[in-house]
Amino acid sequence: MNNVVANTGYTSTGLQPRRFSERTTANMRGRAELTTPRTGLNKRMYGDNSKTTELNVNEQFVRACENGDYSTVHRILLENEKYNIDVANQLGRTAIQLAIENEHLEVVTLLLYSCDGQKIREAILLAIYLGHIQIAEACLHHPTFRRLNDKRAITDSEGTFWQTPTSDDTQFASDITPLMLAAQHNRTEIVQLLLSQGDRITKPHDYHCKCIECRNRFKFDSLRHAQSRLNAYRGLASESYISLASIDPILTAFELGRELRDLSGKEKYFKNEYMLLADQLSAYAVKLLDKVRGHKELDCVLGKTGKESEEKYVILARLYLAIKYKEKSFVAHSNCQQKLVEIWHSQIRNIFKLNPLLILLLTISYIFILPFACVIYILTSWSIYTIKFQRFLKQPCIKFIGHTITYAVFIVLIIVSSFLFASESKKDLVQLKNISTLSDTLNKALEDQKTNNYSNSTCRIYPVPNFVFRADKPTWIDITISVFVFGFLWREIKQAYNDGLQDYLLSWNNIVDSCTTILYISSFALKYYVIFQVKESRKILDNENFQGDVGRLCDLSKTAQEDIYRTFYWLNADRYYWVPFDPINVAEGLFAIANILSFARICFLLPAFQHLGPLQISLGRMMSDIGKFIIIFLIIFCGFMFGLNNLFWYYKKSVREKVEIYRHLPESGDENENLPAEESFGTMSSTFKTVFWSLFGLAEKEGVQLNHYNKRFTETVGYLIYGAFNIANVIVLLNMLIAMMSKSYEAIEEHADVEWKFARSKLYMEFIKDGGTLPVPFNIVPTPKSIYRLFCNIYAWMTKSKDPTNEQPVESGHSPSAIRPTPRANRRQSTNGNGLTTVSNGQLSNVPNNHRARQGSFFDQVLTYRKVMDRVIKRFLLHKQREEQEEIREGDFEELKQDVQMLRFELLNRLDSTREDLYKNSHLLNEGVLLVGELLSVLSNDTNPLIKENFHLFKKSFYATTDSGIQSNSSTLSTLSMPNLTLPVQTSALISNSNSAPNLYQEESDIDPIDTVRSLTAVHARLSNIKEEEEEYLHNTLKYIDDDEEEEEEVEAQHMSVQTTEDDNQRFFSKL
């Protein structure tokens, strides 16, 4: 080229003005520089990709990961094989964290190939925590994760506990596993995926575990040990984890909830967290119960008992367990209450549909029928002819009415006994004077004692000879009440045996019943003991030797005199001569306390009534508040009591008289007059009385006065202490107690319906259990059936011939027959520890054949607990997924924004690539045109006039076309319209393809200038049009994205059109 220029005598700079006009040159160069304004937006948002060497690679890499620029990330990783991807932004977030947070799946997948085990673990946990399910699944399916997972390097919480984090930037604890975190946030898809890979959450050891591992973990890091336990329970208490991993989710929720509540009392520092997890489990059980459909499924759910793998059913066994674990929301659920009421009324539901007045009349008539019905049941309990009558008495509602009637009769007997005690004085009483011989003898002995004045004798303690005797036989009311008491005792013994002592003592009803029964038994035992002593003493009176000893009473030894005294003591009815702890005094005190508890026991029957039940529950809750208040009250009460006593102890008369120089008489001169402070605070007992009654305003404020002692300082201090006591206890503490009780009442009112239904369910379950058909006192009468069972049990125990098949678990595939009874011949019955009847179908030889015959029909298939729970879990998960989809979250808009941003950068990258190619080709064409011009200038020196003429015509036509802006393409500059400049010169054969781009580095003799100009001109015109179209499309696309980023589908459609255009461009260049 340089040689050509030199030979012609022209400079390179001098060629352009001669060959092209200024307008044409500006147009050509302007088209080559069109890329400059189009890259302005890209530079502002991302940077100038054409000058990557001028940017910091780390900063560019972080930005690309944050914005989802896959091509830039891929290019940097290819250019730097050992590039460290742990670079972070100014906030300390690494590139992979930014990609996960902005949900760039392609970028994350690319970065995972450069991550080690710790980084992959952090990436998975972060994706799970942020809820990016697709990224988490991609990480879990990544080959690197699978390889590490086979070694249990990520999912093993036991091994990772001892690992020390490599840096302080670790966002998750070392003992957190992907399954644990996914379960904590209820990522159902991730939990299912990890469970399918064999991962499980290991249950922590017991809190009091003393194994070596627990001791070492506690020594290693006590805080981490406690936190790891909490994290594990958070995963175990997850709805998703229990639904997918547990065979019996309801039982798992109950047992785990109880364990968490117990643990909250031990680990006080995490009490709120554990209680929150327990409440979540209770809500989860209720959600599962919501998904139960039909009575058959409800029977299976509420009747399931035994192990998870057993198909064993007991009437309302799961409801009984819920009551035991205090799952109030589960028990108060409408499904449970419907089934409970159905069993409660059972076969007498139609009776309760009658008029209320008629129901009342039937109940009153049943009061008189009940004794005869009980006798008939006792006599005919073994007969099959009275089975309907027996079933009637075994109805829970009938049993409740019967027990209520008998208890009402017992309360009436207590009231009657109070009136009979007052009427005993009207009876004819036996006196000692009725026995004239003995009375005269005793009278003579006492007179002799007065005459001779035996100071060493014990005769002075004897009563007068005409004292009244005590009762020597019980009254009919005592015998009747005693029979009821024995009936109560037998009932409590049977209940404690069936429920177990531990469960029996967990109920306040049972505790009150036991205390009441013990008090009654103790009271009547003391009464009957006194009656026995009275009878024995009366027998001794008729003995002649005893009468002789009475005649010479004062001459007997002290021991003999005490024996005679005890004989007369048990006979004397005058309580003035009784000792303070006389058995009758103690018996009557115990009887009074037992009567109070008996009346209070009526409150436990109130939950059966909707209007009185919540009030009784509020009263019970207030009792616990009173108990808490008493503890604080006693502390302050004792402090003030001892303080006041220590202030005035000296002024007690017996103390001050020992040190007084002379008697200090009061102003009145009365020696027997006491000081006010002495009467109020002189002794501990008087101080207690004064302080206690001051709570009710019954104490005098002058109680601290010292009168003539004139100790103003002591009186002032006494007034201050006494006033402070009234302020602290009366004003502060009592009002605090009122506030506590009001708060408890309001809390009950807020959940009155749940609390009442729970209390009513507890009451109903007591009568739904087997047993207790006969009320007190008929239950102490043994029935023939009970005697037969007793002998059978004794015989079986002695012979040890118990059938082992009864202890085998019932095979799966049988329906809950306890709720839908099977024929008697195919049924085995037993009673579990809770008194509930357990029934399982007998195994017949043709069951497998029948089962296979029924498989064709869905409704004929046997319904099992496993099938029911599978249905319930599917409904629960579907409903949960539906709720999550319906929720409108802020993250959805953010996710859409990120997607649009990713598309935006992808378009910019593709357009930048196309723009660079266009810039290079345009620059190449400009240089080629200049070169062709130089070549044409050389050819112009040729002497052939035809060539010159053709060249000038072509030049004129070319300038006209270019300056006028007409689109120059292959069609306008075809060989048909262009003058044939190469007709004399046959050089076109040297070019292999006229449609291909010219080779500018060939020798001059090998170049056909006319074909070269023709091809380059068409290409240049086509590229100019493409650049204009691309510029216009880029401008419209960016404007559209800025105006409306939410129209993602239209942007994708335009993106497809861009790709189509680029494909056309590539095909066009390939043809050139």
Short mmCIF file of C-alpha atoms in Angstrom, two decimals, residues 516-914:
data_model
loop_
_atom_site.label_atom_id
_atom_site.label_comp_id
_atom_site.label_asym_id
_atom_site.label_seq_id
_atom_site.Cartn_x
_atom_site.Cartn_y
_atom_site.Cartn_z
CA THR A 516 -62.46 -35.66 101.47
CA THR A 517 -62.67 -39.43 101.74
CA ILE A 518 -59.68 -39.58 104.08
CA LEU A 519 -61.17 -36.90 106.31
CA TYR A 520 -64.51 -38.72 106.50
CA ILE A 521 -62.87 -42.05 107.23
CA SER A 522 -60.72 -40.51 109.95
CA SER A 523 -63.71 -38.75 111.49
CA PHE A 524 -65.91 -41.83 111.62
CA ALA A 525 -63.04 -44.00 112.76
CA LEU A 526 -62.56 -41.77 115.80
CA LYS A 527 -66.30 -41.73 116.46
CA TYR A 528 -66.56 -45.50 116.34
CA TYR A 529 -63.47 -45.76 118.54
CA VAL A 530 -65.13 -43.61 121.22
CA ILE A 531 -68.32 -45.67 120.97
CA PHE A 532 -66.26 -48.80 121.47
CA GLN A 533 -64.53 -47.30 124.54
CA VAL A 534 -67.92 -46.26 125.98
CA LYS A 535 -69.28 -49.77 125.63
CA GLU A 536 -66.19 -51.25 127.25
CA SER A 537 -66.38 -48.76 130.11
CA ARG A 538 -70.05 -49.55 130.74
CA LYS A 539 -69.20 -53.21 130.97
CA ILE A 540 -66.60 -52.42 133.60
CA LEU A 541 -69.15 -50.55 135.70
CA ASP A 542 -71.08 -53.75 136.33
CA ASN A 543 -67.98 -55.44 137.73
CA GLU A 544 -68.10 -55.85 141.57
CA ASN A 545 -64.33 -55.53 141.87
CA PHE A 546 -64.48 -52.18 140.11
CA GLN A 547 -67.15 -50.95 142.50
CA GLY A 548 -65.01 -52.07 145.44
CA ASP A 549 -62.03 -50.18 144.06
CA VAL A 550 -64.16 -47.08 143.70
CA GLY A 551 -65.16 -47.35 147.40
CA ARG A 552 -61.53 -47.25 148.51
CA LEU A 553 -60.41 -44.94 145.72
CA CYS A 554 -58.07 -42.78 147.76
CA ASP A 555 -56.23 -45.79 149.17
CA LEU A 556 -55.32 -47.18 145.73
CA SER A 557 -52.09 -46.64 143.91
CA LYS A 558 -51.72 -43.87 141.39
CA THR A 559 -51.83 -46.28 138.46
CA ALA A 560 -55.03 -47.92 139.69
CA GLN A 561 -56.62 -44.52 140.25
CA GLU A 562 -55.73 -43.49 136.63
CA ASP A 563 -57.35 -46.67 135.29
CA ILE A 564 -60.54 -45.88 137.17
CA TYR A 565 -60.34 -42.28 135.96
CA ARG A 566 -60.04 -43.36 132.31
CA THR A 567 -63.11 -45.54 132.74
CA PHE A 568 -65.15 -42.62 133.99
CA TYR A 569 -63.54 -40.31 131.36
CA TRP A 570 -64.87 -42.33 128.41
CA LEU A 571 -68.31 -42.31 130.02
CA ASN A 572 -68.51 -38.62 130.84
CA ALA A 573 -70.41 -36.57 128.23
CA ASP A 574 -69.56 -33.22 129.82
CA ARG A 575 -66.97 -31.74 127.47
CA TYR A 576 -65.69 -29.42 130.13
CA TYR A 577 -63.72 -32.32 131.55
CA TRP A 578 -62.46 -33.53 128.17
CA VAL A 579 -58.90 -33.09 127.07
CA PRO A 580 -58.35 -30.66 124.14
CA PHE A 581 -57.62 -33.44 121.66
CA ASP A 582 -60.42 -35.69 122.67
CA PRO A 583 -61.28 -38.07 119.74
CA ILE A 584 -64.78 -36.60 119.48
CA ASN A 585 -63.38 -33.07 119.19
CA VAL A 586 -60.93 -34.16 116.52
CA ALA A 587 -63.60 -36.20 114.71
CA GLU A 588 -66.00 -33.29 114.57
CA GLY A 589 -63.24 -30.98 113.32
CA LEU A 590 -62.35 -33.40 110.52
CA PHE A 591 -66.01 -33.91 109.74
CA ALA A 592 -66.52 -30.14 109.42
CA ILE A 593 -63.59 -29.77 107.03
CA ALA A 594 -64.79 -32.75 104.99
CA ASN A 595 -68.25 -31.22 104.71
CA ILE A 596 -66.74 -28.03 103.30
CA LEU A 597 -64.84 -30.02 100.69
CA SER A 598 -67.96 -32.02 99.88
CA PHE A 599 -69.87 -28.88 99.08
CA ALA A 600 -66.89 -27.55 97.11
CA ARG A 601 -66.88 -30.83 95.18
CA ILE A 602 -70.14 -29.76 93.56
CA CYS A 603 -68.16 -27.16 91.60
CA PHE A 604 -66.53 -29.94 89.62
CA LEU A 605 -69.93 -30.81 88.19
CA LEU A 606 -70.59 -27.26 86.98
CA PRO A 607 -68.67 -27.59 83.66
CA ALA A 608 -71.59 -29.69 82.42
CA PHE A 609 -73.56 -26.43 82.24
CA GLN A 610 -72.52 -23.77 79.76
CA HIS A 611 -73.37 -20.75 81.90
CA LEU A 612 -71.78 -21.96 85.14
CA GLY A 613 -68.74 -23.71 83.67
CA PRO A 614 -66.64 -20.61 82.79
CA LEU A 615 -67.35 -19.13 86.21
CA GLN A 616 -66.07 -22.25 87.94
CA ILE A 617 -62.96 -22.25 85.73
CA SER A 618 -62.28 -18.62 86.61
CA LEU A 619 -62.60 -19.47 90.30
CA GLY A 620 -60.08 -22.25 89.92
CA ARG A 621 -57.64 -19.96 88.16
CA MET A 622 -58.07 -17.36 90.89
CA MET A 623 -57.11 -19.92 93.52
CA SER A 624 -53.69 -20.22 91.92
CA ASP A 625 -53.36 -16.43 92.00
CA ILE A 626 -54.28 -16.42 95.66
CA GLY A 627 -51.62 -19.03 96.32
CA LYS A 628 -48.96 -16.86 94.65
CA PHE A 629 -50.15 -13.83 96.58
CA ILE A 630 -50.00 -15.61 99.93
CA ILE A 631 -46.28 -16.29 99.49
CA ILE A 632 -45.47 -12.60 99.06
CA PHE A 633 -47.96 -11.63 101.73
CA LEU A 634 -46.46 -13.96 104.33
CA ILE A 635 -42.99 -12.52 103.79
CA ILE A 636 -44.14 -8.97 104.46
CA PHE A 637 -46.57 -10.05 107.18
CA CYS A 638 -43.92 -11.91 109.15
CA GLY A 639 -41.44 -9.06 108.80
CA PHE A 640 -43.81 -6.48 110.32
CA MET A 641 -45.07 -8.91 112.95
CA PHE A 642 -41.62 -9.69 114.32
CA GLY A 643 -40.60 -6.05 114.05
CA LEU A 644 -43.51 -4.82 116.18
CA ASN A 645 -42.98 -7.58 118.73
CA ASN A 646 -39.28 -6.73 119.04
CA LEU A 647 -40.20 -3.08 119.62
CA PHE A 648 -42.65 -3.67 122.50
CA TRP A 649 -41.43 -6.92 124.07
CA TYR A 650 -40.15 -5.20 127.21
CA TYR A 651 -43.55 -3.79 128.16
CA LYS A 652 -45.04 -7.18 128.84
CA LYS A 653 -46.04 -7.18 132.53
CA SER A 654 -44.21 -10.36 133.46
CA VAL A 655 -40.99 -9.03 131.90
CA ARG A 656 -40.92 -5.47 133.16
CA GLU A 657 -41.90 -6.38 136.74
CA LYS A 658 -38.64 -8.31 137.12
CA VAL A 659 -36.51 -5.20 136.61
CA GLU A 660 -38.72 -2.41 137.96
CA ILE A 661 -37.33 -0.64 141.03
CA TYR A 662 -40.85 0.02 142.22
CA ARG A 663 -44.27 -0.40 140.75
CA HIS A 664 -45.07 2.11 138.00
CA LEU A 665 -48.80 2.49 138.34
CA PRO A 666 -50.91 4.07 135.61
CA GLU A 667 -52.70 7.34 136.15
CA SER A 668 -55.84 5.53 137.22
CA GLY A 669 -53.89 3.71 139.95
CA ASP A 670 -55.23 0.32 138.95
CA GLU A 671 -52.50 -2.31 139.21
CA ASN A 672 -54.39 -4.72 136.91
CA GLU A 673 -54.65 -2.22 134.09
CA ASN A 674 -52.45 -3.19 131.13
CA LEU A 675 -50.71 -0.95 128.65
CA PRO A 676 -52.27 -0.76 125.14
CA ALA A 677 -48.90 -1.78 123.64
CA GLU A 678 -48.72 -4.73 126.03
CA GLU A 679 -52.15 -6.02 125.02
CA SER A 680 -51.48 -5.56 121.30
CA PHE A 681 -47.79 -6.45 120.88
CA GLY A 682 -46.58 -7.77 124.23
CA THR A 683 -46.53 -11.43 123.13
CA MET A 684 -46.09 -13.12 119.79
CA SER A 685 -49.64 -14.44 119.80
CA SER A 686 -51.13 -11.04 120.59
CA THR A 687 -48.93 -9.44 117.91
CA PHE A 688 -50.17 -11.96 115.33
CA LYS A 689 -53.79 -11.30 116.22
CA THR A 690 -53.38 -7.53 116.09
CA VAL A 691 -51.51 -7.54 112.77
CA PHE A 692 -53.89 -10.07 111.17
CA TRP A 693 -57.10 -8.34 112.13
CA SER A 694 -55.70 -4.99 111.10
CA LEU A 695 -55.98 -6.26 107.53
CA PHE A 696 -59.73 -6.07 107.91
CA GLY A 697 -59.76 -2.83 109.91
CA LEU A 698 -60.62 -4.52 113.23
CA ALA A 699 -57.53 -3.41 115.17
CA GLU A 700 -57.20 -0.17 117.14
CA LYS A 701 -54.67 2.44 116.15
CA GLU A 702 -53.97 3.17 119.86
CA GLY A 703 -52.32 -0.23 120.18
CA VAL A 704 -48.82 1.29 120.17
CA GLN A 705 -49.38 3.72 123.05
CA LEU A 706 -47.32 3.36 126.24
CA ASN A 707 -49.34 5.83 128.39
CA HIS A 708 -47.42 6.82 131.53
CA TYR A 709 -44.07 5.48 130.31
CA ASN A 710 -43.91 8.52 128.03
CA LYS A 711 -41.61 6.93 125.43
CA ARG A 712 -42.33 9.16 122.48
CA PHE A 713 -39.59 7.77 120.27
CA THR A 714 -40.79 4.19 120.74
CA GLU A 715 -44.39 5.20 120.11
CA THR A 716 -43.38 7.17 117.00
CA VAL A 717 -41.45 4.23 115.58
CA GLY A 718 -44.39 1.98 116.41
CA TYR A 719 -46.82 4.28 114.60
CA LEU A 720 -44.53 4.36 111.56
CA ILE A 721 -44.16 0.58 111.40
CA TYR A 722 -47.85 -0.02 112.02
CA GLY A 723 -48.81 2.53 109.38
CA ALA A 724 -46.32 1.14 106.87
CA PHE A 725 -47.79 -2.32 107.41
CA ASN A 726 -51.27 -1.10 106.60
CA ILE A 727 -50.01 0.71 103.52
CA ALA A 728 -47.93 -2.23 102.24
CA ASN A 729 -50.46 -4.98 102.87
CA VAL A 730 -53.88 -3.41 102.85
CA ILE A 731 -53.41 -0.81 100.13
CA VAL A 732 -50.71 -2.34 97.92
CA LEU A 733 -50.87 -6.13 98.25
CA LEU A 734 -54.61 -6.54 98.54
CA ASN A 735 -55.19 -4.31 95.54
CA MET A 736 -52.50 -6.25 93.68
CA LEU A 737 -54.40 -9.43 94.48
CA ILE A 738 -57.60 -7.91 93.15
CA ALA A 739 -55.79 -6.91 89.96
CA MET A 740 -54.36 -10.42 89.53
CA MET A 741 -57.76 -12.00 90.00
CA SER A 742 -59.32 -9.57 87.54
CA LYS A 743 -56.64 -10.39 84.99
CA SER A 744 -57.24 -14.11 85.40
CA TYR A 745 -60.95 -13.64 84.95
CA GLU A 746 -60.43 -11.56 81.82
CA ALA A 747 -58.06 -14.20 80.41
CA ILE A 748 -60.69 -16.87 80.97
CA GLU A 749 -63.36 -14.70 79.40
CA GLU A 750 -61.25 -14.23 76.28
CA HIS A 751 -61.06 -17.99 75.82
CA ALA A 752 -64.23 -18.88 77.66
CA ASP A 753 -65.51 -21.22 74.98
CA VAL A 754 -62.27 -23.20 74.73
CA GLU A 755 -61.82 -23.39 78.49
CA TRP A 756 -65.39 -24.51 79.05
CA LYS A 757 -65.29 -27.16 76.34
CA PHE A 758 -62.03 -28.52 77.69
CA ALA A 759 -63.41 -28.72 81.24
CA ARG A 760 -66.62 -30.33 79.99
CA SER A 761 -64.64 -32.86 77.96
CA LYS A 762 -62.70 -33.87 81.08
CA LEU A 763 -65.98 -34.40 82.90
CA TYR A 764 -67.52 -36.37 80.05
CA MET A 765 -64.49 -38.64 79.68
CA GLU A 766 -64.79 -39.70 83.31
CA PHE A 767 -68.17 -41.27 82.51
CA ILE A 768 -67.36 -42.51 79.00
CA LYS A 769 -64.78 -44.88 80.42
CA ASP A 770 -65.80 -48.44 81.15
CA GLY A 771 -66.82 -49.12 84.72
CA GLY A 772 -68.59 -46.98 87.25
CA THR A 773 -72.00 -48.08 86.05
CA LEU A 774 -73.39 -48.28 89.59
CA PRO A 775 -73.25 -45.05 91.58
CA VAL A 776 -72.25 -44.71 95.22
CA PRO A 777 -73.13 -46.55 97.47
CA PHE A 778 -74.37 -49.33 95.20
CA ASN A 779 -70.87 -49.83 93.83
CA ILE A 780 -69.73 -51.58 97.02
CA VAL A 781 -72.11 -54.45 96.34
CA PRO A 782 -70.29 -57.10 94.26
CA THR A 783 -72.17 -58.25 91.18
CA PRO A 784 -72.11 -61.88 89.99
CA LYS A 785 -70.25 -60.78 86.89
CA SER A 786 -67.53 -59.07 88.91
CA ILE A 787 -67.18 -62.10 91.16
CA TYR A 788 -66.85 -64.35 88.11
CA ARG A 789 -64.17 -62.09 86.61
CA LEU A 790 -62.31 -62.01 89.90
CA PHE A 791 -62.12 -65.78 90.09
CA CYS A 792 -61.11 -65.98 86.44
CA ASN A 793 -58.26 -63.56 86.99
CA ILE A 794 -57.12 -65.39 90.10
CA TYR A 795 -57.23 -68.70 88.27
CA ALA A 796 -55.34 -67.29 85.29
CA TRP A 797 -52.71 -65.78 87.56
CA MET A 798 -52.25 -69.00 89.50
CA THR A 799 -52.08 -71.25 86.46
CA LYS A 800 -50.26 -68.73 84.27
CA SER A 801 -52.31 -69.89 81.34
CA LYS A 802 -52.87 -66.47 79.93
CA ASP A 803 -53.44 -66.53 76.17
CA PRO A 804 -50.35 -64.95 74.55
CA THR A 805 -52.28 -64.02 71.41
CA ASN A 806 -54.12 -61.33 73.34
CA GLU A 807 -50.87 -59.44 73.74
CA GLN A 808 -49.95 -59.50 70.08
CA PRO A 809 -50.47 -56.29 68.15
CA VAL A 810 -53.49 -56.21 65.91
CA GLU A 811 -52.61 -56.57 62.27
CA SER A 812 -53.04 -53.58 60.04
CA GLY A 813 -55.93 -53.47 57.67
CA HIS A 814 -58.73 -53.57 60.23
CA SER A 815 -61.11 -50.75 60.88
CA PRO A 816 -61.63 -49.15 64.32
CA SER A 817 -64.17 -51.59 65.64
CA ALA A 818 -64.27 -49.96 69.04
CA ILE A 819 -66.30 -47.22 67.51
CA ARG A 820 -68.21 -49.32 65.04
CA PRO A 821 -68.67 -52.60 66.99
CA THR A 822 -68.20 -55.85 65.14
CA PRO A 823 -70.25 -58.99 65.75
CA ARG A 824 -69.70 -60.49 69.14
CA ALA A 825 -68.23 -63.72 67.74
CA ASN A 826 -65.46 -61.86 65.90
CA ARG A 827 -64.49 -59.43 68.66
CA ARG A 828 -62.05 -59.40 71.51
CA GLN A 829 -62.43 -56.86 74.30
CA SER A 830 -59.97 -55.71 76.87
CA THR A 831 -59.55 -52.73 79.11
CA ASN A 832 -56.50 -50.54 78.88
CA GLY A 833 -54.89 -48.62 81.69
CA ASN A 834 -57.24 -45.67 81.29
CA GLY A 835 -60.41 -47.70 81.69
CA LEU A 836 -61.30 -47.41 78.01
CA THR A 837 -62.49 -50.42 76.07
CA THR A 838 -60.04 -51.70 73.48
CA VAL A 839 -61.56 -53.65 70.63
CA SER A 840 -59.86 -55.18 67.61
CA ASN A 841 -61.29 -57.37 64.92
CA GLY A 842 -60.72 -61.08 65.12
CA GLN A 843 -58.67 -62.59 62.34
CA LEU A 844 -60.74 -64.83 60.13
CA SER A 845 -59.37 -67.24 57.58
CA ASN A 846 -61.10 -65.59 54.66
CA VAL A 847 -60.00 -62.04 55.41
CA PRO A 848 -57.22 -61.90 52.76
CA ASN A 849 -59.55 -63.18 50.04
CA ASN A 850 -62.25 -60.72 51.02
CA HIS A 851 -59.74 -57.93 51.05
CA ARG A 852 -58.58 -58.75 47.55
CA ALA A 853 -62.18 -58.97 46.39
CA ARG A 854 -62.87 -55.50 47.76
CA GLN A 855 -59.91 -53.80 46.14
CA GLY A 856 -61.94 -53.00 43.05
CA SER A 857 -64.17 -50.59 44.91
CA PHE A 858 -62.81 -47.60 46.79
CA PHE A 859 -65.71 -47.43 49.21
CA ASP A 860 -65.37 -51.11 50.11
CA GLN A 861 -61.70 -50.86 51.03
CA VAL A 862 -60.83 -51.21 54.71
CA LEU A 863 -60.02 -47.83 56.23
CA THR A 864 -56.91 -47.76 58.42
CA TYR A 865 -55.23 -45.04 60.39
CA ARG A 866 -52.30 -45.00 57.98
CA LYS A 867 -54.59 -44.35 55.04
CA VAL A 868 -56.48 -41.65 56.89
CA MET A 869 -53.31 -39.83 57.91
CA ASP A 870 -51.98 -40.01 54.35
CA ARG A 871 -55.15 -38.31 53.16
CA VAL A 872 -55.04 -35.72 55.90
CA ILE A 873 -51.37 -34.89 55.26
CA LYS A 874 -51.98 -34.50 51.52
CA ARG A 875 -54.87 -32.14 52.18
CA PHE A 876 -52.82 -30.20 54.69
CA LEU A 877 -49.83 -29.77 52.38
CA LEU A 878 -52.05 -28.81 49.46
CA HIS A 879 -53.88 -26.23 51.54
CA LYS A 880 -50.61 -24.89 52.87
CA GLN A 881 -49.19 -24.56 49.38
CA ARG A 882 -52.35 -22.81 48.27
CA GLU A 883 -52.08 -20.32 51.11
CA GLU A 884 -48.47 -19.58 50.27
CA GLN A 885 -49.35 -18.97 46.64
CA GLU A 886 -52.19 -16.62 47.54
CA GLU A 887 -50.03 -14.53 49.81
CA ILE A 888 -48.72 -11.38 48.18
CA ARG A 889 -45.23 -10.79 49.43
CA GLU A 890 -42.86 -7.93 48.87
CA GLY A 891 -40.31 -10.44 47.66
CA ASP A 892 -42.43 -11.21 44.63
CA PHE A 893 -42.03 -7.67 43.32
CA GLU A 894 -38.36 -7.73 44.17
CA GLU A 895 -37.97 -11.01 42.34
CA LEU A 896 -39.70 -9.60 39.27
CA LYS A 897 -37.43 -6.60 39.42
CA GLN A 898 -34.36 -8.84 39.53
CA ASP A 899 -35.60 -10.86 36.56
CA VAL A 900 -36.16 -7.74 34.51
CA GLN A 901 -32.75 -6.46 35.51
CA MET A 902 -31.14 -9.73 34.43
CA LEU A 903 -32.90 -9.50 31.08
CA ARG A 904 -31.78 -5.91 30.76
CA PHE A 905 -28.13 -6.75 31.28
CA GLU A 906 -28.39 -9.70 28.95
CA LEU A 907 -29.76 -7.44 26.23
CA LEU A 908 -27.06 -4.88 26.88
CA ASN A 909 -24.34 -7.52 26.67
CA ARG A 910 -25.68 -8.90 23.44
CA LEU A 911 -26.11 -5.44 21.92
CA ASP A 912 -22.64 -4.43 23.07
CA SER A 913 -21.24 -7.49 21.34
CA THR A 914 -23.12 -6.67 18.15
#
